[in-house]
Coordinates of C-alpha atoms in Angstrom, one line a residue:
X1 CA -20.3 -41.5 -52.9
X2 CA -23.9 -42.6 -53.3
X3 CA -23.9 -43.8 -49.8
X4 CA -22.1 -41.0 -47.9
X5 CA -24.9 -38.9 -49.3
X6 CA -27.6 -41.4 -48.3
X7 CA -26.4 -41.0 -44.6
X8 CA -26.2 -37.0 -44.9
X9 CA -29.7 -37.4 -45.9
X10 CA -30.8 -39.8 -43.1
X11 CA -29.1 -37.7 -40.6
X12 CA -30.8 -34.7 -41.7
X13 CA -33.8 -36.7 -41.5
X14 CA -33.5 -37.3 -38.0
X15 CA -32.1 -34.3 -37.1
X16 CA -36.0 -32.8 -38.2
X17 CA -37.4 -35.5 -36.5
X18 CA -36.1 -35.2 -33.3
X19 CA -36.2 -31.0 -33.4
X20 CA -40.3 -31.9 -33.6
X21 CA -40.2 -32.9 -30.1
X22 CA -37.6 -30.3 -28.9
X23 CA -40.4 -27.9 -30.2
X24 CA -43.1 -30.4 -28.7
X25 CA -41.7 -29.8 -25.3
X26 CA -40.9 -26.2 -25.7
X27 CA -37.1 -27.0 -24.9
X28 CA -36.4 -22.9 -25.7
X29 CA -32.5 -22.8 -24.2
X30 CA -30.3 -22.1 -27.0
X31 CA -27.8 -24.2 -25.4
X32 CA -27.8 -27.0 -23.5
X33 CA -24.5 -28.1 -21.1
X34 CA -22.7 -25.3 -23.1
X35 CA -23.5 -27.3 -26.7
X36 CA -26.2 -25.8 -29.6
X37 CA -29.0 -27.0 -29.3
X38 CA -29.3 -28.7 -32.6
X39 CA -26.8 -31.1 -32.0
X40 CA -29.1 -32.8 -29.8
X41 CA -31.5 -33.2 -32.1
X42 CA -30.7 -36.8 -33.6
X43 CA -30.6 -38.3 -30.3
X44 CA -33.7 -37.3 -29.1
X45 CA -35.2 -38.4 -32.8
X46 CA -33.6 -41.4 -31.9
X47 CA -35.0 -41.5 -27.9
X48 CA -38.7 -40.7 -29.2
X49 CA -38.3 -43.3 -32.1
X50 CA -37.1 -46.3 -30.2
X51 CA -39.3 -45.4 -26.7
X52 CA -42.8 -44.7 -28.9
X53 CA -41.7 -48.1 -30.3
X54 CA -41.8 -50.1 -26.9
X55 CA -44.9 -48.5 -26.3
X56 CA -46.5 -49.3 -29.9
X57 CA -45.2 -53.1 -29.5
X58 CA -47.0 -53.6 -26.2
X59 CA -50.1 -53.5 -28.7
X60 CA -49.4 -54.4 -32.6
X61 CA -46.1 -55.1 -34.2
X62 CA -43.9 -52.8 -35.7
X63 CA -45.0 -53.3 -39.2
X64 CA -48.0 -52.7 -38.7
X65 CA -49.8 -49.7 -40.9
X66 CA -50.8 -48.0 -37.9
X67 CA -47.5 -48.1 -36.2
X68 CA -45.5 -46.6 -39.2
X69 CA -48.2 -44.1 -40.2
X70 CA -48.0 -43.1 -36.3
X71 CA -44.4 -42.8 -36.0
X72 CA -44.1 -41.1 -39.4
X73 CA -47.0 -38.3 -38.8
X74 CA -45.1 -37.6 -36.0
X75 CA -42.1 -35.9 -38.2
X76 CA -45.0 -33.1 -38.6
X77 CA -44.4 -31.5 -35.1
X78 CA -41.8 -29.8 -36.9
X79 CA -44.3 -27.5 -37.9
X80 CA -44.6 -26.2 -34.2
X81 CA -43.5 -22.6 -34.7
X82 CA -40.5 -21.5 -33.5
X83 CA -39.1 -17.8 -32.7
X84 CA -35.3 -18.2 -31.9
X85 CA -33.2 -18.3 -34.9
X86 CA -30.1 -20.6 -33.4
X87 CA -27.0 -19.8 -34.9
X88 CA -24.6 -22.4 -35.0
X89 CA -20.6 -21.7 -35.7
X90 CA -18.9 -23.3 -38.4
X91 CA -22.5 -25.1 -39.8
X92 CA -20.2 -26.6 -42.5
X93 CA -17.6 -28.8 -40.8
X94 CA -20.3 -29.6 -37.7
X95 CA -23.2 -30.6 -40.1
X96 CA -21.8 -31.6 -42.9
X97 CA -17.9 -32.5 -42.8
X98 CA -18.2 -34.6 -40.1
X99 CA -20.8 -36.8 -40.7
X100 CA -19.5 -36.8 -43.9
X101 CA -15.9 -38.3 -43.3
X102 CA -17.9 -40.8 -40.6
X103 CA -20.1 -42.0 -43.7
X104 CA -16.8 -43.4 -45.5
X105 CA -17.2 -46.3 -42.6
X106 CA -20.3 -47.2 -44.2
X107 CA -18.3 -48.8 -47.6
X108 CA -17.3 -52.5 -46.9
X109 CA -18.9 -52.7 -43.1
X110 CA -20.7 -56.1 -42.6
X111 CA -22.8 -57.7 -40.1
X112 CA -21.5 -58.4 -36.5
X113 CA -21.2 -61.9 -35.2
X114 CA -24.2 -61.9 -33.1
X115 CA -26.6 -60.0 -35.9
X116 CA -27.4 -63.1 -36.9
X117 CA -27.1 -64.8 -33.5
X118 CA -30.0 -63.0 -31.9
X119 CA -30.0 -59.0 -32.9
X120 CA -31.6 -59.5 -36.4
X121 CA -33.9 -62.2 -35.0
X122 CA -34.5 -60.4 -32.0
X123 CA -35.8 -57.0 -34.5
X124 CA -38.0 -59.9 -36.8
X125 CA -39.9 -60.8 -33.5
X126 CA -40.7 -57.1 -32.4
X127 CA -41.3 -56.4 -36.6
X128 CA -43.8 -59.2 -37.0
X129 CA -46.0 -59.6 -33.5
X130 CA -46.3 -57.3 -30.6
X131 CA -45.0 -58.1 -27.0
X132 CA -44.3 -61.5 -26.3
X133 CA -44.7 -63.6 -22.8
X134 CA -41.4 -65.1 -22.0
X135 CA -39.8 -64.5 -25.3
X136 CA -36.0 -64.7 -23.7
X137 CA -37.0 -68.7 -23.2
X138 CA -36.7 -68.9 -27.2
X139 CA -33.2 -67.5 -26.9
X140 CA -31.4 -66.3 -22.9
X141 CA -29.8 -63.5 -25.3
X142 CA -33.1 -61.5 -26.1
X143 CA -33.1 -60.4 -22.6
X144 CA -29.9 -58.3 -23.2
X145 CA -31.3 -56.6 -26.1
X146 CA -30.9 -53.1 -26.1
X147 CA -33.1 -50.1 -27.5
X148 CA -31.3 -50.3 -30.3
X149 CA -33.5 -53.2 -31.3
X150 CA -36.6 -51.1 -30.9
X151 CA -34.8 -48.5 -33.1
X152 CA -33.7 -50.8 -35.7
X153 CA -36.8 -53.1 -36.6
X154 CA -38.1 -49.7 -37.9
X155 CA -35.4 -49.1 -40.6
X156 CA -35.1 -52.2 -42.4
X157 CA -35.4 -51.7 -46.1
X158 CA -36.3 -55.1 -47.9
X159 CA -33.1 -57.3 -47.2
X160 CA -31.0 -54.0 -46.9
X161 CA -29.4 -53.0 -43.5
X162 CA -27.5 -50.2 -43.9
X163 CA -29.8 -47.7 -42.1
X164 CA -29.0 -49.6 -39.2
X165 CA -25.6 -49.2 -39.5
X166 CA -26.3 -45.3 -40.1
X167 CA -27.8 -45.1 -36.6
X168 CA -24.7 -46.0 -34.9
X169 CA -23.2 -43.2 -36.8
X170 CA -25.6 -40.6 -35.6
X171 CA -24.0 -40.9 -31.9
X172 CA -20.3 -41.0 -33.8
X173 CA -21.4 -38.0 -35.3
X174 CA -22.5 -36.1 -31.7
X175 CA -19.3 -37.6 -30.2
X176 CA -16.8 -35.7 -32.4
X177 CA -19.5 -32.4 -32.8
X178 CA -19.4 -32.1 -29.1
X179 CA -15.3 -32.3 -28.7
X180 CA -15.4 -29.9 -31.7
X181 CA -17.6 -27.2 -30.2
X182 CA -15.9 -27.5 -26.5
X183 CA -12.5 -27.2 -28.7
X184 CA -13.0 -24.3 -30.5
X185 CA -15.3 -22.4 -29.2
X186 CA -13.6 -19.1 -27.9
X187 CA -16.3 -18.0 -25.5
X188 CA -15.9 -21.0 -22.9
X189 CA -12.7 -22.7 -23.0
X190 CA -13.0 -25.6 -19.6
X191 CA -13.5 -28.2 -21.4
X192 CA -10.9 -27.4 -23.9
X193 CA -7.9 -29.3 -22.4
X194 CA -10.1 -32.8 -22.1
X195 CA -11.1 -32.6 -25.2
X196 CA -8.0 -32.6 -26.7
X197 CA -6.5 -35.1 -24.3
X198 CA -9.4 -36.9 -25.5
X199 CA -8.5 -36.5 -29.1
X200 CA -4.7 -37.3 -28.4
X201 CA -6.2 -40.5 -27.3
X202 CA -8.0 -41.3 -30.4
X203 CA -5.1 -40.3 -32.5
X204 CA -2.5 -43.0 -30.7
X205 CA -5.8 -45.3 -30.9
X206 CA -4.1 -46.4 -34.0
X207 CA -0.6 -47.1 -33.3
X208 CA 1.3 -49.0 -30.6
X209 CA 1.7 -52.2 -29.1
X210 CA -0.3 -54.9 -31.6
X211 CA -1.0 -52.0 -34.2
X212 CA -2.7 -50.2 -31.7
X213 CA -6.2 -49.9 -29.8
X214 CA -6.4 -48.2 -26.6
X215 CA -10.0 -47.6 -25.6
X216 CA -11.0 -45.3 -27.9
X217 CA -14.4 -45.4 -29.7
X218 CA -14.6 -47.2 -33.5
X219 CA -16.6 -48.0 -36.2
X220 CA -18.2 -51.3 -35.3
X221 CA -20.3 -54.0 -37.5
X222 CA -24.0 -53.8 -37.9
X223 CA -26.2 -54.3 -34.8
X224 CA -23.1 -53.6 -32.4
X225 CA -23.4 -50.7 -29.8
X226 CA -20.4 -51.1 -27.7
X227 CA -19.3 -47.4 -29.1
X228 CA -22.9 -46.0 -28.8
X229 CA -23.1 -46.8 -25.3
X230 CA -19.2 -45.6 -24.8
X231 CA -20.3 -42.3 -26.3
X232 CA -23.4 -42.0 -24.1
X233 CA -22.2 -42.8 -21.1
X234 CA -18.7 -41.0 -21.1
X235 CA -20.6 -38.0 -22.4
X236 CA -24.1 -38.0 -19.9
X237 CA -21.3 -38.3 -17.1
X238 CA -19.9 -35.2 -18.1
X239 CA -22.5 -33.4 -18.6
X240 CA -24.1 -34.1 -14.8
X241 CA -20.6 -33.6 -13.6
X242 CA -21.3 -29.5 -15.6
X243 CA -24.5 -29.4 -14.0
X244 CA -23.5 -30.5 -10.7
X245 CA -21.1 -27.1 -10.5
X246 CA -24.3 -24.7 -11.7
X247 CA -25.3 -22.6 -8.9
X248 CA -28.4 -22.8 -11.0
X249 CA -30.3 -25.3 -13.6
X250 CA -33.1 -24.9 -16.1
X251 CA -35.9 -27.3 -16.6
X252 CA -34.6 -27.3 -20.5
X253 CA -31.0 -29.4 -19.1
X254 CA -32.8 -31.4 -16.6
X255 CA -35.0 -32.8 -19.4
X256 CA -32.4 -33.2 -22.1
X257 CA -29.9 -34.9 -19.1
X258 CA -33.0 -36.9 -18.2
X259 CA -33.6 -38.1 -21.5
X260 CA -30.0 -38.9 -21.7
X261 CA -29.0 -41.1 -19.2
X262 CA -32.3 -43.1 -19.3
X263 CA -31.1 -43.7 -23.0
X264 CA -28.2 -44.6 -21.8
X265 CA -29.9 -47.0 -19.0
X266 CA -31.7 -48.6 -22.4
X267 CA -28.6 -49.2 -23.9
X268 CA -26.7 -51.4 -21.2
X269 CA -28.2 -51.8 -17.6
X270 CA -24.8 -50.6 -16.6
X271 CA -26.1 -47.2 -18.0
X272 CA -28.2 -47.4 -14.3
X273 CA -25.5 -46.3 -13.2
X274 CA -25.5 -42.8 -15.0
X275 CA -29.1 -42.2 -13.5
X276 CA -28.4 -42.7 -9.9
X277 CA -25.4 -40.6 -10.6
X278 CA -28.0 -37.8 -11.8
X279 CA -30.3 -38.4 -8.8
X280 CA -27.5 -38.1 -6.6
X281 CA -26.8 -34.4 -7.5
X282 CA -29.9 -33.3 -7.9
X283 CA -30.6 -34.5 -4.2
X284 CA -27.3 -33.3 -3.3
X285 CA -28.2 -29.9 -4.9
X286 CA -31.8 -29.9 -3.4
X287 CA -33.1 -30.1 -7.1
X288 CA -34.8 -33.3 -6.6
X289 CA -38.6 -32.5 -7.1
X290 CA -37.8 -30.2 -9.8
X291 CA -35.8 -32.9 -12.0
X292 CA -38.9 -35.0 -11.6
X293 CA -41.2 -32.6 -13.0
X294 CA -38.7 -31.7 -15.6
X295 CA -38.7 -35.8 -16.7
X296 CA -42.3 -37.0 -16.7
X297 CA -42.2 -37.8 -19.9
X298 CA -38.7 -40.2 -19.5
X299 CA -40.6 -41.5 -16.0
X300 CA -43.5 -43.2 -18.4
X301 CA -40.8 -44.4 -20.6
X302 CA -38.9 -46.2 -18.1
X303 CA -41.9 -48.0 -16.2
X304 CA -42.7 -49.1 -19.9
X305 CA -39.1 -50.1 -20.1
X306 CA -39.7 -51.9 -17.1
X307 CA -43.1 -53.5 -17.9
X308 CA -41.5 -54.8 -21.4
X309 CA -38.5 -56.5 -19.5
X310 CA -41.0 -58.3 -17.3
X311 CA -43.2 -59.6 -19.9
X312 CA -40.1 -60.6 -21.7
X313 CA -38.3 -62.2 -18.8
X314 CA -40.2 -62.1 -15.8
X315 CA -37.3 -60.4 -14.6
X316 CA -37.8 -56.1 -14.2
X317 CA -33.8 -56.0 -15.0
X318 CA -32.9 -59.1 -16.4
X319 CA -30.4 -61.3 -15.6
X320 CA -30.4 -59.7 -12.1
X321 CA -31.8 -62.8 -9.9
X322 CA -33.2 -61.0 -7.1
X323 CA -35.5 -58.9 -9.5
X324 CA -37.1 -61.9 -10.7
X325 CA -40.4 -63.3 -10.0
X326 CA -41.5 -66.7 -10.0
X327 CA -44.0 -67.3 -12.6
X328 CA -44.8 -69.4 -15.6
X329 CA -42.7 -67.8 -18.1
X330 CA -40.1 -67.0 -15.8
X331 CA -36.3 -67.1 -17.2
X332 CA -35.3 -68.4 -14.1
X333 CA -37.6 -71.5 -14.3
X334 CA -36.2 -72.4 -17.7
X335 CA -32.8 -71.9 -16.6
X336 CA -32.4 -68.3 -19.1
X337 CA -30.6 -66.0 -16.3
X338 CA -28.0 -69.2 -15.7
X339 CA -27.5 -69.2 -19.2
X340 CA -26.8 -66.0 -19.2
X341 CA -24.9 -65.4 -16.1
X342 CA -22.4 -68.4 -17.0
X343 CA -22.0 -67.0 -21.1
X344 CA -20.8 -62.9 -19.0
X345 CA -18.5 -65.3 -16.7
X346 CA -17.3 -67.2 -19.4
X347 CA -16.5 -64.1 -21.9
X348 CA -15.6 -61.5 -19.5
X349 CA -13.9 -63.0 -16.6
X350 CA -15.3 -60.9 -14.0
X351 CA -13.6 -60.9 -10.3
X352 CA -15.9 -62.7 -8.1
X353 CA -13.2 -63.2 -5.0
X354 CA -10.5 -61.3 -3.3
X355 CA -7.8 -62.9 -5.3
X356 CA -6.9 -60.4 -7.9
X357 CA -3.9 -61.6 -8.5
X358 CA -5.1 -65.0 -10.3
X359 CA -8.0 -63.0 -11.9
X360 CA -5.6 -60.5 -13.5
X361 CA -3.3 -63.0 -15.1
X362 CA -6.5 -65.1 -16.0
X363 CA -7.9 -61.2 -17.6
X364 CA -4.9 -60.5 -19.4
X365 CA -4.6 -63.5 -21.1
X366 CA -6.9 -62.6 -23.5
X367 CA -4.8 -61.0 -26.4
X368 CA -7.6 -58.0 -27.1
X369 CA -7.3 -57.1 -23.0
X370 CA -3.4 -57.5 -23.0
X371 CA -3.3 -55.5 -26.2
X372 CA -5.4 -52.3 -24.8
X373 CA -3.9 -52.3 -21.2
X374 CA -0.3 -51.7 -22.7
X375 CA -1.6 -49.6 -25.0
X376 CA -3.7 -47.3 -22.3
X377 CA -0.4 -47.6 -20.0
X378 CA 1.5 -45.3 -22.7
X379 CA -1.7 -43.1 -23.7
X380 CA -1.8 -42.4 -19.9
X381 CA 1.8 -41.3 -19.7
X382 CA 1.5 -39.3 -22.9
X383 CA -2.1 -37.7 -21.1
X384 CA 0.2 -37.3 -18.0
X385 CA 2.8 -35.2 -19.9
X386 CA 1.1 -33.1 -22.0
X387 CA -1.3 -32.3 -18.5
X388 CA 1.8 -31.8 -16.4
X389 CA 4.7 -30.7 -19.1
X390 CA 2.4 -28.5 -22.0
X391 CA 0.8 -26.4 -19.0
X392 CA 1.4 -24.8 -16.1
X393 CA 0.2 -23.4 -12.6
X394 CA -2.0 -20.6 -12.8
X395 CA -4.2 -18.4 -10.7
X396 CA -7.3 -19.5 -12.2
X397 CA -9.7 -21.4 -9.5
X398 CA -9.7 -24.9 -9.8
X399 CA -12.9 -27.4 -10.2
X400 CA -13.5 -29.6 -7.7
X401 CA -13.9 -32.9 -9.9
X402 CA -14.0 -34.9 -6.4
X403 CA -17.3 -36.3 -7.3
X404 CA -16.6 -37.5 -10.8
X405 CA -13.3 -39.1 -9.4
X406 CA -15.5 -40.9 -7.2
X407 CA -18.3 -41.8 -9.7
X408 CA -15.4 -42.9 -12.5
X409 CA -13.5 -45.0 -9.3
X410 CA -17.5 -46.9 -8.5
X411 CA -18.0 -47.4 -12.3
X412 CA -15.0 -49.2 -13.0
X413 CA -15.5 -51.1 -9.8
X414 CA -18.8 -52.3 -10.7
X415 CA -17.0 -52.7 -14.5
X416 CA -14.1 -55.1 -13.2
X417 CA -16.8 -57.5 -10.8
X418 CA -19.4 -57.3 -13.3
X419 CA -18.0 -57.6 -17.3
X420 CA -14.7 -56.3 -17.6
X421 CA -14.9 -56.6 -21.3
X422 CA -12.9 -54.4 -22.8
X423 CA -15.7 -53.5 -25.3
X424 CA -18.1 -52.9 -22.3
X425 CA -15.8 -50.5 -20.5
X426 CA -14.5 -48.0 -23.4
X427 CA -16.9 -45.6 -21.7
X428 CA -15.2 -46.0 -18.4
X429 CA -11.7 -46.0 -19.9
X430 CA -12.6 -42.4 -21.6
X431 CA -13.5 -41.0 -18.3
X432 CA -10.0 -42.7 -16.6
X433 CA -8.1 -40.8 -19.4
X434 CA -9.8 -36.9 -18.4
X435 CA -9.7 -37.6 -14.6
X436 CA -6.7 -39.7 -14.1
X437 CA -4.4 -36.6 -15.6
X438 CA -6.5 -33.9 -14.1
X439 CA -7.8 -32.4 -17.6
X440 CA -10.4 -31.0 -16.0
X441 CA -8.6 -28.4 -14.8
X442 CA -7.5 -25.8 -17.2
X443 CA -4.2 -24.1 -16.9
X444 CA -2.1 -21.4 -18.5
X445 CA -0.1 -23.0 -21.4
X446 CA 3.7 -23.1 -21.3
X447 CA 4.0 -22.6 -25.2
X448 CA 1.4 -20.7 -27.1
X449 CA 1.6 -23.1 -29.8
X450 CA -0.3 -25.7 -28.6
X451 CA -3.3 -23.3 -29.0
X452 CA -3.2 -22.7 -31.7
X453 CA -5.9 -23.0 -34.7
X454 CA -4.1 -24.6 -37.2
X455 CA -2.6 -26.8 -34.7
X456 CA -5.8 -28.4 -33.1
X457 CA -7.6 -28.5 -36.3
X458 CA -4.9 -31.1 -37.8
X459 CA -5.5 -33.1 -34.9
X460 CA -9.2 -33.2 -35.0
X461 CA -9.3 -33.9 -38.3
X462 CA -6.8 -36.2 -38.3
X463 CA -8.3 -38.5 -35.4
X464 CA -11.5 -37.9 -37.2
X465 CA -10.0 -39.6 -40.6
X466 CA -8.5 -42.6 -38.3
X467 CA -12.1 -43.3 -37.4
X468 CA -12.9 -45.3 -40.6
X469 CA -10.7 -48.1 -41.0
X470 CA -8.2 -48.2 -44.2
X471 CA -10.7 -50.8 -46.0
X472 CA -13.6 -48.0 -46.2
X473 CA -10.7 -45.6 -47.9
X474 CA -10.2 -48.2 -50.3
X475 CA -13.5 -49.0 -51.4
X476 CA -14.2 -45.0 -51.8
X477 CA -11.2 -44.4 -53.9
X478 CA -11.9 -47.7 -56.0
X479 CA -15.9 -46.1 -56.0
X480 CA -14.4 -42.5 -57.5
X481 CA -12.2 -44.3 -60.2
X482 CA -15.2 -46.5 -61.5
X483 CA -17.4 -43.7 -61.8
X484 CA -14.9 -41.6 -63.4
X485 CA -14.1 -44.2 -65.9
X486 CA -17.6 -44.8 -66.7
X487 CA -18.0 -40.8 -67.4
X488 CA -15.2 -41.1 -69.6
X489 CA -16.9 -44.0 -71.7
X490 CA -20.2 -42.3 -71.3
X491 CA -18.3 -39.1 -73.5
X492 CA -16.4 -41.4 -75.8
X493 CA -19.9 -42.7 -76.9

């Protein structure tokens, strides 16, 4: 119990931390994409936190007094005054009983195989000197690090890792606010129907061919991000597919969509391809020069991005060849980006000819790919019933989701010749289950029931319990009964 209110405390935490900057950079919509406001908050904390860190790094390490009494003075830009009173509906189960239920994953979770492989080691480097020349030649694998690492190395406590397993949760946490809010929230219903196709998926997540798994986002070890980036790229997609229908857009969404899909971007370099997605509607929508000056800020961040992977790598997106240059500390002169290019070809058997044939059978014989493509088979036929079956045709005009078919078609492409692990692609495969059905369309229902309250709250609850696996249940219950048998001694006494 001890923990699940450590993690309510840390999210509230960053929640402050990151509505500092909303109020730094006078972000005044009350919404953003249709969501509160607020629930943005943690991931920008998260965005300023990890970004201010690259640029700290490029100068002293992370543990260094000045770098911690920086980044913690900056909490203070809370006290930016503020107007608008943002109300937001049912506070309780959005701020509270959700991250709540998410904290039970945080009883029993361990490290992940590669913590100890080159994440930990990769957060010691960045805690205990600043930049380094060539640092991917001590190990090919630093060059994939993520943001994350920035994030993390600020959040170790002694030889305890548990905040870092609480930052995952944060992005958990906005997952399941988000298809909460465009569930139930009677003023806008569009993305109603996705949502809950999305939350059907989640719920067969756990049953089906090998016990289940399907693509649906989980609870994953310490130092893994294969969720966080599933969450931020399947939900920055849709929200430049809402802004690519405005006849209108406000500098407030333009810097919070920014902001996301360079986050994104940080993640994976796959996230790249969320931000030419986002340049290609706002040139499309003649909003170009306007999305620029709405994303100075997240410009600087990403030519320090840049900067770091070249002083890192020589490479300015490593392990991309063609992007890197030919100098002393070069990954390519040390053989780093062959390293790396043979361990994704070895892993993830991406299709590198026109023979897909003996690339699928090769693919599938991997029991975890054979597992979720039988599994996604079914969820898709179950998506494709209650789209086709549970509604019907109505009068209301339809969306044109052309352009996300085509963005969701690219992405996978680029998935499959790139690292068509199934880990790597859950983002992709959430986007496949809402355009593949046409849930993007909403449509008069054929049985009233299926709207209502009661109904959908079961099943967002329900997929919201399935999220933390049986083991973390087991540890709370065991937790409850201790404590309860040590009040009972403490009164016997």
């Amino acid at each position: 119990m001890a923990t699940i209110l450590l993690f309510l405390i840390f999210y509230i935490a960053i929640y402050f931390y990151g509505r500092g900057f909303v109020r730094l950079f006078k972000i005044s919509s009350l919404t953003i994409f249709k969501i509160p406001i607020p629930f943005f908050y943690p991931i920008v904390g998260l965005f300023f936190i990890g970004n201010i860190s690259v640029l700290l790094n490029f100068f002293v390490e992370l543990t260094n007094p000045f770098a911690r009494v920086f980044l913690i003075s900056l909490f203070f830009l809370n006290l930016i005054k503020c107007d608008k009173t943002i109300n937001i509906k049912d506070k309780l189960i959005q701020l509270i009983l959700i991250p709540g239920i998410l904290a039970i994953s945080s009883l029993g979770v361990g490290l992940a195989g590669d913590a100890g492989l080159y994440h930990l080691n990769h957060q010691e480097w960045l805690r205990t000197s600043k930049v380094v020349f060539g640092l991917v030649n001590a190990h090919f694998r630093f060059g994939f690090s993520s943001i994350s690492e920035w994030i993390g190395a600020n959040f170790w406590i002694n030889e305890n890792l548990m905040l870092l397993h609480f930052l995952n949760l944060i992005y958990i946490v906005f997952f399941f606010q988000v298809a909460y809010h465009y569930i139930f929230n009677d003023k806008d219903a569009t993305y109603r129907k996705a949502f809950i196709g999305i939350l059907i998926v989640g719920f067969l997540d756990n049953f089906g061919f090998n016990g289940g798994k399907n693509g649906f986002i989980e609870i994953e070890a310490v130092t893994k991000s294969d969720s966080v980036f599933a969450v931020l790229f399947f939900l920055t997609t849709i929200f430049i597919f809402e802004i690519s229908k405005k006849s209108s857009i406000s500098r407030d969404e333009l810097f919070i969509l920014s902001l996301l899909s360079l986050l994104t971007f940080q993640y994976r370099i796959f996230g790249a391809l969320t931000i030419l997605f986002y340049f290609f509607v706002m040139l499309r929508k003649k909003h170009l020069q306007l999305s620029i000056r709405s994303s100075l800020v997240q410009i600087t961040f990403l030519l320090s991005w840049v900067v770091k992977n070249f002083i890192n790598t020589a490479c300015l997106f490593y392990p991309i060849k063609a992007s890197c240059f030919d100098v002393p500390f070069s990954a390519t002169k040390n053989a780093s980006v062959d390293f790396a290019l043979y361990d994704l070809n070895n892993v993830h058997t991406p299709l590198r000819d026109l023979n897909i044939s003996n690339w699928f059978s090769t693919w599938v014989q991997r029991d975890i790919n054979q597992t979720v493509l039988y599994n996604l088979i079914f969820t898709m036929l179950v998506l494709v019933t209650y789209s086709f079956f549970i509604y019907k045709k109505s009068n209301n005009e339809k969306i044109n989701t052309g352009i996300l078919l085509v963005f969701v078609l690219l992405s996978f492409t680029v998935w499959i010749l790139s690292s068509p692990g199934i880990r790597l692609g859950i983002g992709i495969l959430l986007l496949l289950y809402i355009v593949i059905p046409n849930l993007l369309n909403s449509q008069e229902l054929r049985f009233s029931i299926f709207n209502n309250k009661i109904l959908l709250l079961a099943l967002f609850f329900t997929t919201l319990l399935f999220v933390p696996q049986i083991n973390n249940y087991r540890i709370l219950i065991e937790n409850i009964s201790s404590f309860e048998i040590r009040q009972m001694k403490s009164q016997n006494v």
